[in-house]
Amino acid sequence: MLKCAALLTATCLVEGFAFTPSPTVSLPILAHSSKPFRADNPRRLGNLGLLSTKKTAFESDYASSIDNPSDYWFNLAKEKLDWYTQPTKSLTGGLATADVKWFEDGKLNACYNCIDRHIENGRGGKTAIIFEGDEPSDVTKYSYTEVLARVSKIANMMKSNGVKKGDVVTIYMPMTPDIIFSMLACARIGAVHSVVFAGFSEDAIADRIAASGSKFVFTSDGGLRGGRTIKLKQTVDNAIAKDRAKVLVEKVFVFKRTNEDVNFVDGRDLWADDLLSSQSTECPAEVMGAEDPLFILYTSGSTGQPKGILHTTGGYLLYAQHTTATSFDLQPDDIYACVADAGWITGHTYICYGPLLNGATSTVFESTPLYPDEGRYWDMIQRHKINIFYTAPTAIRSLMRFGDEPPKKYDLSSLRVLGSVGEPINPAAWDWYNDVIGGGKATVVDTYWQTETGGHVALNLPGVHEPKAGSCRGGTYGIDLAILDPKSGEVIEGNDVEGVLAISKPWPGMARTCLGDHERYKTTYLQPYPGFYFAGDGARRDSSGYIWVTGRVDDVINSSGHRIGTAELESSLVSHPLVAQAAVVGYPHDIKGEGVACYCTLTKGTAMTDDLRKDLKQAVRSSIGPFATPDMIIEAPALPMTRSGKIMRRILRKIAGGDTELGDTSTLADPTCVGVLVENAKA
Ligand code: PRX
């Protein structure tokens, strides 16, 4: 990114790719995804009972979900959700017109569907949430009845402090049950939650508050993670000190977690726990339209500011319910644990809404896989007898480093389904997950999806599809996946083909818009290939019809499962006075999947030093958050540009990854700059 707004666009058009119809895409290949599936890998069906019956049932259900999505989802909506007013309409609008709606005239409440109805059906005593705190000894279980009481109190506290239906509430909280309860309380009164992952910086919070016009913030004094305290309230204070947030925020509700001293602003800040003690445990659930917003979640795109992805109520809920039930083969007595953070879409759909809609027992995990030691997950699985465990390849890889001994100390025989999400799972990690964690008996399910899709769109369904290490197989119910020619936009039929991944029919869980910017929604997802939802990923279909996601085709890095826009990283680097220009790329990284490599051209007369590297890392941490901290900062006296002025990121990726086969560099304006970068990357 150059320090010149006019040139911004040029750098975003990476190697000719743009989000316009018929783009030219150069497909990046991710570190692990290109490795072929090994023939000697144990490929097996799950141990899930009547497999052939399930397979046949899937095939006929899948066919009807694709042939007639409107009827398919309409029947399920009536069966699986409770409505105040049953919808008479199913799908209206379409992808080509960017106006998809589901069950438009139906009325329901998300929180009622997640909690109350289970109590009314006599299951109030069932454990809804198992809280596994940072210390393994800190475990609390909440029944559905207890969840309803706490959620209703929070909802009443919000109402009595001015929060109204339609207001956006920013939630910046640690992974305690209160983050889930606060989301549900918003849903109960029709407020729209905008959860900001507690690893984001004060700048990122302020941006999201401003972009969503949020007048209310939920936070806690601090958070606990891996034995450390994270000062959440202080970060919120710093965020609200920024003008763009200060003018908006009226009330900050502060929960207690760490009991440390925090600053309190009179009239603005409120101790939630004090207010809750006097609130009623009864709060009627607001009657919401199926297309009323449920939440906003910001996610990185290829350009500029993160997008506020907006999910609405009826369709999202149905999709969350259905995918949780089917993707994990959820059974009534299962203990289910998704160890993601509620600050990301995985936490929204597969810790909060999906499991609770199914009346399941869901785990809220506050700690890290390495605290107090590398056996934490396995210890937790043994103690709670977890049947379904859902994590990311990066966590698996980081635990594999410790060998087989830590998991072998624990009884993991309760496990039946092992989910994976965030990036393709490389064969070595798949083998370890399958053999060592699953003992060869649990089914590894690779779930491909995005913030925008609301829920899983491609996976190997347990008991139905043979898993293949590294492949997410193909579309789930209602998802008609297509591989398109990136240039012509034509559907590429047949096997052994490669292109960009798209979905050809609307599904209930799809995001409806980007908050306040429907045009951006259209140009990003629906206009690049008219009639299709464009996922932004490359993919190939192998000889047996399985889909392999090859990684993002836009300027988005997927590092440790975190989606980070290179434009955001570049803009924080060039905000440093000694950086004239920056180009950021992802490169293959053993643990993170992709590492973040930053090439910086410094101002004249400045030399790269360790201190400057530290400063630049700090600049990224302050503008985005610690999870985006660069892995490499490489001094770049000049960047490899084509003669038309585009940065050749392909070359930068290879240099950062230590790949000596740089390919054709003759089209560069100045091919000599490459040798300097290769040397500097070694520094
Ligand atoms: O590139 C794909 C990758 O993660 C992106 C979505 O990121 P985000 O919206 O943050 O959601 C992450 C959790 C759903 C996708 O565009 N991705 C996610 N899951 C997989 C994956 N790539 C390959 N295989 C997966 N299972």
mmCIF file of N, CA, C and O and ligand atoms in Angstrom, residues 30 299 344-346 390 420-425 446-452 458 470 472 535-537 549 551-552 558 561-563, ligand 1:
data_model
loop_
_atom_site.group_PDB
_atom_site.id
_atom_site.type_symbol
_atom_site.label_atom_id
_atom_site.label_comp_id
_atom_site.label_asym_id
_atom_site.label_seq_id
_atom_site.Cartn_x
_atom_site.Cartn_y
_atom_site.Cartn_z
ATOM 1 N N LEU A 30 -2.495 -22.836 -1.113
ATOM 2 C CA LEU A 30 -2.130 -22.813 0.297
ATOM 3 C C LEU A 30 -1.087 -23.870 0.614
ATOM 4 O O LEU A 30 -0.951 -24.861 -0.086
ATOM 5 N N THR A 299 -16.013 -8.500 9.275
ATOM 6 C CA THR A 299 -14.991 -9.401 8.747
ATOM 7 C C THR A 299 -14.160 -8.693 7.700
ATOM 8 O O THR A 299 -14.620 -7.738 7.074
ATOM 9 N N TRP A 344 -16.051 -14.769 16.923
ATOM 10 C CA TRP A 344 -16.028 -15.089 15.488
ATOM 11 C C TRP A 344 -17.318 -15.823 15.129
ATOM 12 O O TRP A 344 -18.041 -16.306 15.993
ATOM 13 N N ILE A 345 -17.545 -15.984 13.843
ATOM 14 C CA ILE A 345 -18.804 -16.610 13.413
ATOM 15 C C ILE A 345 -18.921 -18.043 13.939
ATOM 16 O O ILE A 345 -20.015 -18.509 14.258
ATOM 17 N N THR A 346 -17.803 -18.746 14.069
ATOM 18 C CA THR A 346 -17.881 -20.126 14.556
ATOM 19 C C THR A 346 -18.522 -20.151 15.939
ATOM 20 O O THR A 346 -19.347 -21.015 16.248
ATOM 21 N N TYR A 390 -14.924 -29.691 18.305
ATOM 22 C CA TYR A 390 -14.809 -28.894 17.075
ATOM 23 C C TYR A 390 -13.691 -27.877 17.267
ATOM 24 O O TYR A 390 -13.761 -27.028 18.158
ATOM 25 N N SER A 420 -13.475 -29.890 12.119
ATOM 26 C CA SER A 420 -12.338 -29.024 11.791
ATOM 27 C C SER A 420 -12.871 -27.842 10.998
ATOM 28 O O SER A 420 -13.751 -28.001 10.148
ATOM 29 N N VAL A 421 -12.336 -26.661 11.249
ATOM 30 C CA VAL A 421 -12.820 -25.462 10.561
ATOM 31 C C VAL A 421 -11.729 -24.413 10.447
ATOM 32 O O VAL A 421 -10.843 -24.345 11.287
ATOM 33 N N GLY A 422 -11.821 -23.617 9.409
ATOM 34 C CA GLY A 422 -10.974 -22.433 9.302
ATOM 35 C C GLY A 422 -10.027 -22.460 8.129
ATOM 36 O O GLY A 422 -9.668 -21.428 7.585
ATOM 37 N N GLU A 423 -9.586 -23.635 7.754
ATOM 38 C CA GLU A 423 -8.656 -23.781 6.636
ATOM 39 C C GLU A 423 -8.651 -25.265 6.274
ATOM 40 O O GLU A 423 -9.146 -26.086 7.062
ATOM 41 N N PRO A 424 -8.084 -25.616 5.148
ATOM 42 C CA PRO A 424 -8.024 -27.045 4.847
ATOM 43 C C PRO A 424 -7.173 -27.740 5.901
ATOM 44 O O PRO A 424 -6.201 -27.168 6.394
ATOM 45 N N ILE A 425 -7.545 -28.935 6.277
ATOM 46 C CA ILE A 425 -6.741 -29.647 7.275
ATOM 47 C C ILE A 425 -5.732 -30.528 6.535
ATOM 48 O O ILE A 425 -6.105 -31.385 5.756
ATOM 49 N N ASP A 446 -14.566 -32.223 8.045
ATOM 50 C CA ASP A 446 -13.937 -30.966 7.630
ATOM 51 C C ASP A 446 -15.034 -30.025 7.142
ATOM 52 O O ASP A 446 -15.655 -30.279 6.112
ATOM 53 N N THR A 447 -15.267 -28.953 7.897
ATOM 54 C CA THR A 447 -16.373 -28.051 7.573
ATOM 55 C C THR A 447 -15.833 -26.789 6.907
ATOM 56 O O THR A 447 -15.055 -26.056 7.498
ATOM 57 N N TYR A 448 -16.269 -26.553 5.707
ATOM 58 C CA TYR A 448 -15.881 -25.327 4.991
ATOM 59 C C TYR A 448 -17.053 -24.349 5.037
ATOM 60 O O TYR A 448 -18.189 -24.702 4.701
ATOM 61 N N TRP A 449 -16.773 -23.138 5.441
ATOM 62 C CA TRP A 449 -17.800 -22.096 5.433
ATOM 63 C C TRP A 449 -17.161 -20.762 5.736
ATOM 64 O O TRP A 449 -15.934 -20.665 5.808
ATOM 65 N N GLN A 450 -17.984 -19.727 5.917
ATOM 66 C CA GLN A 450 -17.478 -18.358 6.082
ATOM 67 C C GLN A 450 -18.431 -17.548 6.966
ATOM 68 O O GLN A 450 -19.601 -17.933 7.120
ATOM 69 N N THR A 451 -17.946 -16.427 7.448
ATOM 70 C CA THR A 451 -18.813 -15.504 8.183
ATOM 71 C C THR A 451 -20.086 -15.230 7.368
ATOM 72 O O THR A 451 -21.187 -15.192 7.898
ATOM 73 N N GLU A 452 -19.910 -15.055 6.083
ATOM 74 C CA GLU A 452 -21.016 -14.669 5.218
ATOM 75 C C GLU A 452 -22.016 -15.793 4.988
ATOM 76 O O GLU A 452 -23.170 -15.540 4.666
ATOM 77 N N ALA A 458 -19.955 -26.705 3.025
ATOM 78 C CA ALA A 458 -19.390 -27.916 2.425
ATOM 79 C C ALA A 458 -18.730 -28.738 3.511
ATOM 80 O O ALA A 458 -18.059 -28.190 4.394
ATOM 81 N N GLY A 470 -7.977 -33.264 4.038
ATOM 82 C CA GLY A 470 -7.664 -32.039 3.292
ATOM 83 C C GLY A 470 -8.780 -31.579 2.378
ATOM 84 O O GLY A 470 -8.702 -30.496 1.819
ATOM 85 N N CYS A 472 -12.948 -30.795 1.805
ATOM 86 C CA CYS A 472 -14.241 -30.608 2.483
ATOM 87 C C CYS A 472 -15.357 -31.268 1.674
ATOM 88 O O CYS A 472 -16.525 -30.974 1.890
ATOM 89 N N ALA A 535 -17.582 -17.033 -3.282
ATOM 90 C CA ALA A 535 -17.052 -17.217 -1.938
ATOM 91 C C ALA A 535 -15.699 -16.530 -1.721
ATOM 92 O O ALA A 535 -15.281 -16.352 -0.580
ATOM 93 N N GLY A 536 -15.003 -16.190 -2.804
ATOM 94 C CA GLY A 536 -13.671 -15.588 -2.632
ATOM 95 C C GLY A 536 -12.570 -16.614 -2.461
ATOM 96 O O GLY A 536 -11.436 -16.275 -2.158
ATOM 97 N N ASP A 537 -12.906 -17.900 -2.632
ATOM 98 C CA ASP A 537 -11.904 -18.959 -2.512
ATOM 99 C C ASP A 537 -11.709 -19.654 -3.858
ATOM 100 O O ASP A 537 -12.635 -19.750 -4.660
ATOM 101 N N VAL A 549 -10.472 -26.919 -1.195
ATOM 102 C CA VAL A 549 -10.359 -25.458 -1.202
ATOM 103 C C VAL A 549 -8.875 -25.114 -1.263
ATOM 104 O O VAL A 549 -8.083 -25.612 -0.457
ATOM 105 N N GLY A 551 -7.638 -21.964 -1.142
ATOM 106 C CA GLY A 551 -7.296 -20.716 -0.437
ATOM 107 C C GLY A 551 -7.942 -19.508 -1.083
ATOM 108 O O GLY A 551 -8.544 -19.590 -2.154
ATOM 109 N N ARG A 552 -7.811 -18.368 -0.406
ATOM 110 C CA ARG A 552 -8.454 -17.138 -0.867
ATOM 111 C C ARG A 552 -7.844 -16.685 -2.186
ATOM 112 O O ARG A 552 -6.642 -16.806 -2.395
ATOM 113 N N ASN A 558 -5.278 -15.968 5.754
ATOM 114 C CA ASN A 558 -5.935 -16.810 6.751
ATOM 115 C C ASN A 558 -4.839 -17.350 7.666
ATOM 116 O O ASN A 558 -4.196 -18.336 7.380
ATOM 117 N N GLY A 561 -6.404 -19.440 11.299
ATOM 118 C CA GLY A 561 -7.867 -19.403 11.214
ATOM 119 C C GLY A 561 -8.438 -17.995 11.324
ATOM 120 O O GLY A 561 -9.642 -17.812 11.275
ATOM 121 N N HIS A 562 -7.586 -16.973 11.478
ATOM 122 C CA HIS A 562 -8.078 -15.597 11.525
ATOM 123 C C HIS A 562 -7.987 -15.006 10.136
ATOM 124 O O HIS A 562 -6.963 -15.102 9.467
ATOM 125 N N ARG A 563 -9.051 -14.338 9.778
ATOM 126 C CA ARG A 563 -9.103 -13.750 8.450
ATOM 127 C C ARG A 563 -8.638 -12.302 8.553
ATOM 128 O O ARG A 563 -9.257 -11.513 9.262
HETATM 129 O O1 PRX B 1 -10.805 -19.338 2.938
HETATM 130 C C1 PRX B 1 -11.834 -20.026 3.579
HETATM 131 C C2 PRX B 1 -11.378 -20.415 4.973
HETATM 132 O O2 PRX B 1 -11.801 -19.379 5.837
HETATM 133 C C3 PRX B 1 -12.536 -18.385 5.102
HETATM 134 C C4 PRX B 1 -13.666 -17.856 5.934
HETATM 135 O O3 PRX B 1 -13.152 -17.178 7.035
HETATM 136 P P1 PRX B 1 -14.125 -16.639 8.149
HETATM 137 O O4 PRX B 1 -15.233 -15.862 7.541
HETATM 138 O O5 PRX B 1 -13.289 -15.944 9.158
HETATM 139 O O6 PRX B 1 -14.770 -17.916 8.795
HETATM 140 C C5 PRX B 1 -13.942 -18.860 9.395
HETATM 141 C C6 PRX B 1 -14.799 -19.905 10.043
HETATM 142 C C7 PRX B 1 -15.904 -20.405 9.244
HETATM 143 C C8 PRX B 1 -13.002 -19.109 3.874
HETATM 144 O O7 PRX B 1 -13.292 -18.222 2.824
HETATM 145 N N1 PRX B 1 -11.953 -21.698 5.425
HETATM 146 C C9 PRX B 1 -12.844 -21.858 6.419
HETATM 147 N N2 PRX B 1 -13.061 -23.176 6.629
HETATM 148 C C10 PRX B 1 -12.326 -23.854 5.725
HETATM 149 C C11 PRX B 1 -11.623 -22.908 4.952
HETATM 150 N N3 PRX B 1 -10.816 -23.282 3.937
HETATM 151 C C12 PRX B 1 -10.710 -24.602 3.692
HETATM 152 N N4 PRX B 1 -11.345 -25.566 4.396
HETATM 153 C C13 PRX B 1 -12.146 -25.235 5.424
HETATM 154 N N5 PRX B 1 -12.744 -26.186 6.133
#
